Short mmCIF file of C-alpha atoms in Angstrom, two decimals:
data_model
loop_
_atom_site.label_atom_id
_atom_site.label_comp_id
_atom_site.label_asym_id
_atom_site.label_seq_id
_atom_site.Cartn_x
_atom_site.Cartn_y
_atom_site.Cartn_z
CA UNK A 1 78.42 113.58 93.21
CA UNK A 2 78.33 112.21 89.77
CA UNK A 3 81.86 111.34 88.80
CA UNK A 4 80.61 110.18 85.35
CA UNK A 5 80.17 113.64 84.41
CA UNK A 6 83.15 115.40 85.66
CA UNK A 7 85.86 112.84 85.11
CA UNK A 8 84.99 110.70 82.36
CA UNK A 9 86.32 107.09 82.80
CA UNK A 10 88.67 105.70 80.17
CA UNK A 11 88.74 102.21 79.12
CA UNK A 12 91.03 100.22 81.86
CA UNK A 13 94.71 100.31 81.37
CA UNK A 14 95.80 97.37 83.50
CA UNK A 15 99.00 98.27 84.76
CA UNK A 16 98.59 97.25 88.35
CA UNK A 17 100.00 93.48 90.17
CA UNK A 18 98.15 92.03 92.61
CA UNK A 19 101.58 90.43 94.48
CA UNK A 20 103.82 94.09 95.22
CA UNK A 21 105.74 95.17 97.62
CA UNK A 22 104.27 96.79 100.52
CA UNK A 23 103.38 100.14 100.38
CA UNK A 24 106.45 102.71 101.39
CA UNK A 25 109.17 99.48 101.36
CA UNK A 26 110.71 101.57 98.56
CA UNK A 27 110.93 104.68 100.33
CA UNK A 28 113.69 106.53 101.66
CA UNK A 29 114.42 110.09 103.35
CA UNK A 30 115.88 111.17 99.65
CA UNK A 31 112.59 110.45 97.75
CA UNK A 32 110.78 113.36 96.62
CA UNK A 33 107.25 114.10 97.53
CA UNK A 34 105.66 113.46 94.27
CA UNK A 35 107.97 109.90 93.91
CA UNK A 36 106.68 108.59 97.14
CA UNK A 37 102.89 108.97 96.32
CA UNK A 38 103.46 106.40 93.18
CA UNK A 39 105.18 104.08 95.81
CA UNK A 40 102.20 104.48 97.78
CA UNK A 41 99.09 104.90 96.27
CA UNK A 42 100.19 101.63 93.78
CA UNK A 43 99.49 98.75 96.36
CA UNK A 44 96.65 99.99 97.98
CA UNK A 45 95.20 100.95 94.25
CA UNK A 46 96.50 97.06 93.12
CA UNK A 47 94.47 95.60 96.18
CA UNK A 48 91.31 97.41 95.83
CA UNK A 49 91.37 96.21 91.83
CA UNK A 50 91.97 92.81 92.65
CA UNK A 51 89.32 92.84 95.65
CA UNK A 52 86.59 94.40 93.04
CA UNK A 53 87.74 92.04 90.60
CA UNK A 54 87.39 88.88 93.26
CA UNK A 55 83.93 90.13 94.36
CA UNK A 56 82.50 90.35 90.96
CA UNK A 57 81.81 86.61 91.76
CA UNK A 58 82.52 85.87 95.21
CA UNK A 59 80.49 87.40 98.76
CA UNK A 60 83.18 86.96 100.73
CA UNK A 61 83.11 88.91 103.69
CA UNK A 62 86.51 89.98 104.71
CA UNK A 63 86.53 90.66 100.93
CA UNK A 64 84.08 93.44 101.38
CA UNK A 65 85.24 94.96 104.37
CA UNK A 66 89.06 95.15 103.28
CA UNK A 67 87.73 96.49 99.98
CA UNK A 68 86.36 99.17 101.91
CA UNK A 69 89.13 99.79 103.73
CA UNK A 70 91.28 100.48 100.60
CA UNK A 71 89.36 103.37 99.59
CA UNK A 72 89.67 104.29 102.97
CA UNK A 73 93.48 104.67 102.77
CA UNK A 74 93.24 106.17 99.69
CA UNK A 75 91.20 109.34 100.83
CA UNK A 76 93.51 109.10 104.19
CA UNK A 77 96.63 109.12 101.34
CA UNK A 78 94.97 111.72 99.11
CA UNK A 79 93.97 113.99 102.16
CA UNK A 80 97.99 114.28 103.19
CA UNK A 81 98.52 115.19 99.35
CA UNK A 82 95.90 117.44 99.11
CA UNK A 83 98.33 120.56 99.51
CA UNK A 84 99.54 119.52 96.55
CA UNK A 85 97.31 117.96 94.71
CA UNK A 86 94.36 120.75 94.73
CA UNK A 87 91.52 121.44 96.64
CA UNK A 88 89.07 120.55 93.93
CA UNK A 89 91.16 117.57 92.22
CA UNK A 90 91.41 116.03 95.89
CA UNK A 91 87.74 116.25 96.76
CA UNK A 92 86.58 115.18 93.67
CA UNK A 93 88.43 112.03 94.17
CA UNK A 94 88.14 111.37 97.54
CA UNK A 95 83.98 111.89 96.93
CA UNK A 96 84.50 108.63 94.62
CA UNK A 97 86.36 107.05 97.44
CA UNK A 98 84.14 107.27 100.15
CA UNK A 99 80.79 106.50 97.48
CA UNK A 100 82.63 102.94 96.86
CA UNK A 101 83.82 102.16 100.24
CA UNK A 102 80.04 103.14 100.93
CA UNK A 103 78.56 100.80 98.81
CA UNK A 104 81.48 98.36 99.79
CA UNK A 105 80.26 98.52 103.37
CA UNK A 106 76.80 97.57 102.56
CA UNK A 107 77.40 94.26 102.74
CA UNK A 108 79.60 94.07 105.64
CA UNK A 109 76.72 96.30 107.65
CA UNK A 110 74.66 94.05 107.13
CA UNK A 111 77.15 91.49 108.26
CA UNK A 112 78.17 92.80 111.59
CA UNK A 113 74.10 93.30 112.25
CA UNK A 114 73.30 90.10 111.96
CA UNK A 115 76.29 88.57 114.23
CA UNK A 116 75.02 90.98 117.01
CA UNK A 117 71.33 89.85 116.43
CA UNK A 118 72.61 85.98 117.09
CA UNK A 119 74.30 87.86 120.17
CA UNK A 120 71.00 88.75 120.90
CA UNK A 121 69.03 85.75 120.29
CA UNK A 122 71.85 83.28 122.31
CA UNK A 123 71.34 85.85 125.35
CA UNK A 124 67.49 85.36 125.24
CA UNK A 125 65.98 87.71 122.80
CA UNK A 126 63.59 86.51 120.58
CA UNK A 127 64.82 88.02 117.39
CA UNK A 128 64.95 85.09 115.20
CA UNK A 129 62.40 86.60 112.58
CA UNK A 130 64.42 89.52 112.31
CA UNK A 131 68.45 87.70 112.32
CA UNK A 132 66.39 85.38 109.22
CA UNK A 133 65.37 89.14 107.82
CA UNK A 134 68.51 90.90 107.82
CA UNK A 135 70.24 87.40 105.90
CA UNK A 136 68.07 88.56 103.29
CA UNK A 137 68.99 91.71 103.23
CA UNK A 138 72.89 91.21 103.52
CA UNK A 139 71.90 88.74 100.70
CA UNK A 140 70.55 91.76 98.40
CA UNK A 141 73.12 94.06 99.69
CA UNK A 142 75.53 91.57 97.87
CA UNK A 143 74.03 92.31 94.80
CA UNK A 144 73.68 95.90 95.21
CA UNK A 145 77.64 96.06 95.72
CA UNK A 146 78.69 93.59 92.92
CA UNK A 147 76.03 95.79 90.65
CA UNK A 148 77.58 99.26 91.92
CA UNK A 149 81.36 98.03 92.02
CA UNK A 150 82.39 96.70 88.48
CA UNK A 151 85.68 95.85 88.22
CA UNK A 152 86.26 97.57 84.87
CA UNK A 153 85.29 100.56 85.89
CA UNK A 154 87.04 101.23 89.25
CA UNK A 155 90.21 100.22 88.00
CA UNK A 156 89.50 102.91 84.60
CA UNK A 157 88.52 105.25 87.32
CA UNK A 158 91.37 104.63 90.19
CA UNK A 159 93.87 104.64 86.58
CA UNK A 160 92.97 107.64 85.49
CA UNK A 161 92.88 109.39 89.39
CA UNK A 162 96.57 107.79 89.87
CA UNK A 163 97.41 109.16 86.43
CA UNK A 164 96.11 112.73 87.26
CA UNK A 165 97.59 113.13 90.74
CA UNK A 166 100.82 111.96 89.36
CA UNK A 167 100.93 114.45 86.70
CA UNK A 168 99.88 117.16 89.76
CA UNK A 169 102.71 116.27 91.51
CA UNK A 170 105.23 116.02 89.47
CA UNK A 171 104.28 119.69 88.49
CA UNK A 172 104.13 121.19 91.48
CA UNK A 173 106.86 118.82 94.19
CA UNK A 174 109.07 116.71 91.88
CA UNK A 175 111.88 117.79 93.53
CA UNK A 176 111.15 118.15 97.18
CA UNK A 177 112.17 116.08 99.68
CA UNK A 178 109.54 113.96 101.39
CA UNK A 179 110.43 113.69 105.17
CA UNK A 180 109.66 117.73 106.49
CA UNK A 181 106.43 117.08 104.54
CA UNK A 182 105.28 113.58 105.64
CA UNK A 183 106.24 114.66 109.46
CA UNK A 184 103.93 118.24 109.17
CA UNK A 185 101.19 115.98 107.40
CA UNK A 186 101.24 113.48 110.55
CA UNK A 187 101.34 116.49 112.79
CA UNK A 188 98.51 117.74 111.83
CA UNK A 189 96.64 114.54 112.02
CA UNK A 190 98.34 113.95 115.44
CA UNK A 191 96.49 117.56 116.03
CA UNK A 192 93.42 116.71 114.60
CA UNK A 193 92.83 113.41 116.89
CA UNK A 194 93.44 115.09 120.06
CA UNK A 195 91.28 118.15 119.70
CA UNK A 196 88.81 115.45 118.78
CA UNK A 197 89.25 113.81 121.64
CA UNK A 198 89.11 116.39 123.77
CA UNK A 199 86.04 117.40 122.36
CA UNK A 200 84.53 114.77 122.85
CA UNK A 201 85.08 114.07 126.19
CA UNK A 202 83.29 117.68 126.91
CA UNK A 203 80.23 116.50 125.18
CA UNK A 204 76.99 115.58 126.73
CA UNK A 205 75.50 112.61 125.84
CA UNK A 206 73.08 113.29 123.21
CA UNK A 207 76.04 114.84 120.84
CA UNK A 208 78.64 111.95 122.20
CA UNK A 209 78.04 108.88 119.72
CA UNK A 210 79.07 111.72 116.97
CA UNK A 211 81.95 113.10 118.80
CA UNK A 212 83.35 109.47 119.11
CA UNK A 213 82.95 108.45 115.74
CA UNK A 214 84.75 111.84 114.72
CA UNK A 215 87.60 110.45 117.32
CA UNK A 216 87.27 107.18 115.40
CA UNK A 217 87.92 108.46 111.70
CA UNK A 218 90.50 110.81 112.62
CA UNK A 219 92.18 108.26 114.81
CA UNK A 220 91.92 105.81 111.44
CA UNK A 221 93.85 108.94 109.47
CA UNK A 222 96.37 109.10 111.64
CA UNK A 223 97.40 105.82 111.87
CA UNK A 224 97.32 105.12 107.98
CA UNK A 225 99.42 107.87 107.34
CA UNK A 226 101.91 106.41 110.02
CA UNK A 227 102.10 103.09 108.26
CA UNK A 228 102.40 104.85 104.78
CA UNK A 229 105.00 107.32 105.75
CA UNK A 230 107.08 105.51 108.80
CA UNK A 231 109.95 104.43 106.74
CA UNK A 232 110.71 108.05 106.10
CA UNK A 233 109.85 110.05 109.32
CA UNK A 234 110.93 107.15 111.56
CA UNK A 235 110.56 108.07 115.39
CA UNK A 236 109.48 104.69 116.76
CA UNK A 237 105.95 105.03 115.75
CA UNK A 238 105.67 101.43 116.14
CA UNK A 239 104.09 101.52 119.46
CA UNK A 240 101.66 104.83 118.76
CA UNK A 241 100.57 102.70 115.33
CA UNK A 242 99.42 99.84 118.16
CA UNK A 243 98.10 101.71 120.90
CA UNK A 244 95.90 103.36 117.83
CA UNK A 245 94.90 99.98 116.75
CA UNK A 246 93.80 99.07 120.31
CA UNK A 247 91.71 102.28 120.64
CA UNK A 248 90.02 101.75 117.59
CA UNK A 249 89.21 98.10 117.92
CA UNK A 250 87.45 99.60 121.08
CA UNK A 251 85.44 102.51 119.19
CA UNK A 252 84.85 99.97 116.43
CA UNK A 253 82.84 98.00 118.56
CA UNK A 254 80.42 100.65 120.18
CA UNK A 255 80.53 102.09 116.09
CA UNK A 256 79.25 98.69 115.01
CA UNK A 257 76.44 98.82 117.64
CA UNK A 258 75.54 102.65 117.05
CA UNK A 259 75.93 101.59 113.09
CA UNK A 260 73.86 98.37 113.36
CA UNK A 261 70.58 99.98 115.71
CA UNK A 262 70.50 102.91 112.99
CA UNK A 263 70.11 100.41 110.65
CA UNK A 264 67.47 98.23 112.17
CA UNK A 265 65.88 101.71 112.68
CA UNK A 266 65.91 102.59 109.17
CA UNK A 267 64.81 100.09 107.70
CA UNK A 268 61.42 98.43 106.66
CA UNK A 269 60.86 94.70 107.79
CA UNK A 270 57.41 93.63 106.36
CA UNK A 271 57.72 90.21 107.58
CA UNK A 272 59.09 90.77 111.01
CA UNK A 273 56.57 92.19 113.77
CA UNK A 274 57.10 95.54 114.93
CA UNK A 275 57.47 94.08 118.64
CA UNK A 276 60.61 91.80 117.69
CA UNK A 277 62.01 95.32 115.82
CA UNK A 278 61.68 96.86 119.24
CA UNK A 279 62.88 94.13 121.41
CA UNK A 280 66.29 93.93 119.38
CA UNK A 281 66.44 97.58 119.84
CA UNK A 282 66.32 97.68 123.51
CA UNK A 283 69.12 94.93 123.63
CA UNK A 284 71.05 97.00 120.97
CA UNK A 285 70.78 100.18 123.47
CA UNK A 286 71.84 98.40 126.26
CA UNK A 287 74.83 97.15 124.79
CA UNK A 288 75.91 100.24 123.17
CA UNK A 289 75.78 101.94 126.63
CA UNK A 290 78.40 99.73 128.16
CA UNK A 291 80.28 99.99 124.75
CA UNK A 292 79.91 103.55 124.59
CA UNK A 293 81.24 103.76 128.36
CA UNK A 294 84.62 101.68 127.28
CA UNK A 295 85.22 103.55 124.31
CA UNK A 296 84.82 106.72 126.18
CA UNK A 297 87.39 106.30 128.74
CA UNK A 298 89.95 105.03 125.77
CA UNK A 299 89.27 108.18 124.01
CA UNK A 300 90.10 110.01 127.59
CA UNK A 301 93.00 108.19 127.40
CA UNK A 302 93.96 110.01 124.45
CA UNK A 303 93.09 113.16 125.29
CA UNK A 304 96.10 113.45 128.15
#
């Protein structure tokens, strides 16, 4: 989608901090539903200007990924607006979201491929033409992202899509209380993850890599919208919040696996014979089999 032409970008207002308080420490079972978005969208829209703004000049690699994961609790954040916000208003700006985490992840992809290709080479596969290869092309998809992601312009365009959903909300939920509506939002997600997971458990395995990376996002929903909204709904989600952590550092591993063999696949390596392309692919399948088979019994797990 080309945001340019629906929402046209205004010239940056900078009213965001980098050092605030952490997002929902201001929130309470009184605040209304349109009050609490402010309290949360702020932060996370504070970090990802200051992360843009840092990687403008840096290629830091945590700096990348957390970027990334920003916009990912922004579309999490719009997503449990979205009744309120609009249909068309909400995917318009979580399109935006997931083009910059996109472009945000680029970097890191290229990242996590090349730690599991010196996996690869230290357990005897001779890769080393290809791990020199793909620090070339993390280096290019550094300047890819710090071309794609100027600072100026994703703070204009996260100012004017805080601006807007404020103005929704205020319209249409000033006045009603948040906690009934932050508990049916995590319901839902709650509902979401475990028809996913049951799902996916019931797939064979040529449709089960996609059925666990559906698990994955939705479990990644869910457990955003706990941290944003557990001052209010309280419950002791503390231990769900960690046991949803644990499953998806387990699915993140067989993801970066699946991820990093669909790049290799992908993508054209004129220096690098076509033998060592296929050798790290064989040792990229075999891992992701015995990553696949953890991640599926976590996601069983789940499913109970």
């Amino acid at each position: 989608m080309d945001m340019d032409g629906d929402w046209p970008l205004p010239r940056p207002t900078t009213f965001f901090k980098a050092n605030r308080r952490p997002a929902g420490s201001s929130l309470g079972k009184t605040s209304s539903i349109a009050s609490t978005f402010s309290s949360l969208a702020t932060p996370v829209v504070a970090e990802a200007v200051q992360r843009a703004r840092e990687l403008s000049t840096t290629c830091d690699v945590e700096g990348f990924h957390q970027l990334r994961v920003a916009f990912r609790r922004l579309r999490a954040l719009y997503w449990a607006y979205s009744p309120y916000l609009g249909e068309e208003a909400t995917a318009q700006a979580t399109e935006e979201f997931k083009r910059l985490a996109a472009v945000a992840g680029g970097t890191r992809d290229w990242d996590i491929a090349g730690e599991l290709l010196q996996a690869a080479q230290e357990s005897g596969a001779s890769v080393e033409l290809l791990a020199a290869a793909a620090r070339e092309k993390r280096a290019q998809a550094v300047v890819h992202s710090q071309t794609m992601i100027r600072c100026d312009d994703v703070e204009a365009f996260l100012n004017d899509a805080l601006h807007r959903a404020q103005s929704a909300l205020q319209l249409h939920c000033n006045d009603l209380p948040i906690r009934a509506f932050a508990r049916e939002r995590v319901r839902l997600a709650q509902r979401t993850l475990q028809k996913r997971s049951r799902r996916a458990g019931r797939r064979g395995e040529a449709a089960h890599e996609e059925a666990l990376h559906d698990v994955r996002k939705a479990g990644k929903k869910l457990r955003y919208l706990l941290e944003f909204f557990q001052p209010v709904i309280k419950g002791g989600y503390e231990r769900t919040i960690k046991e949803l952590t644990s499953v998806q550092n387990t699915l993140g591993r067989f993801n970066d696996i699946a991820a990093s063999e669909t790049l290799i696949r992908t993508t054209t390596f004129y220096e690098v014979p076509p033998e060592v392309v296929q050798e790290s692919l064989r040792w990229l399948q075999e891992q992701k089999g015995r990553r696949m088979r953890a991640a599926s019994r976590r996601v069983r797990d789940i499913a109970r």
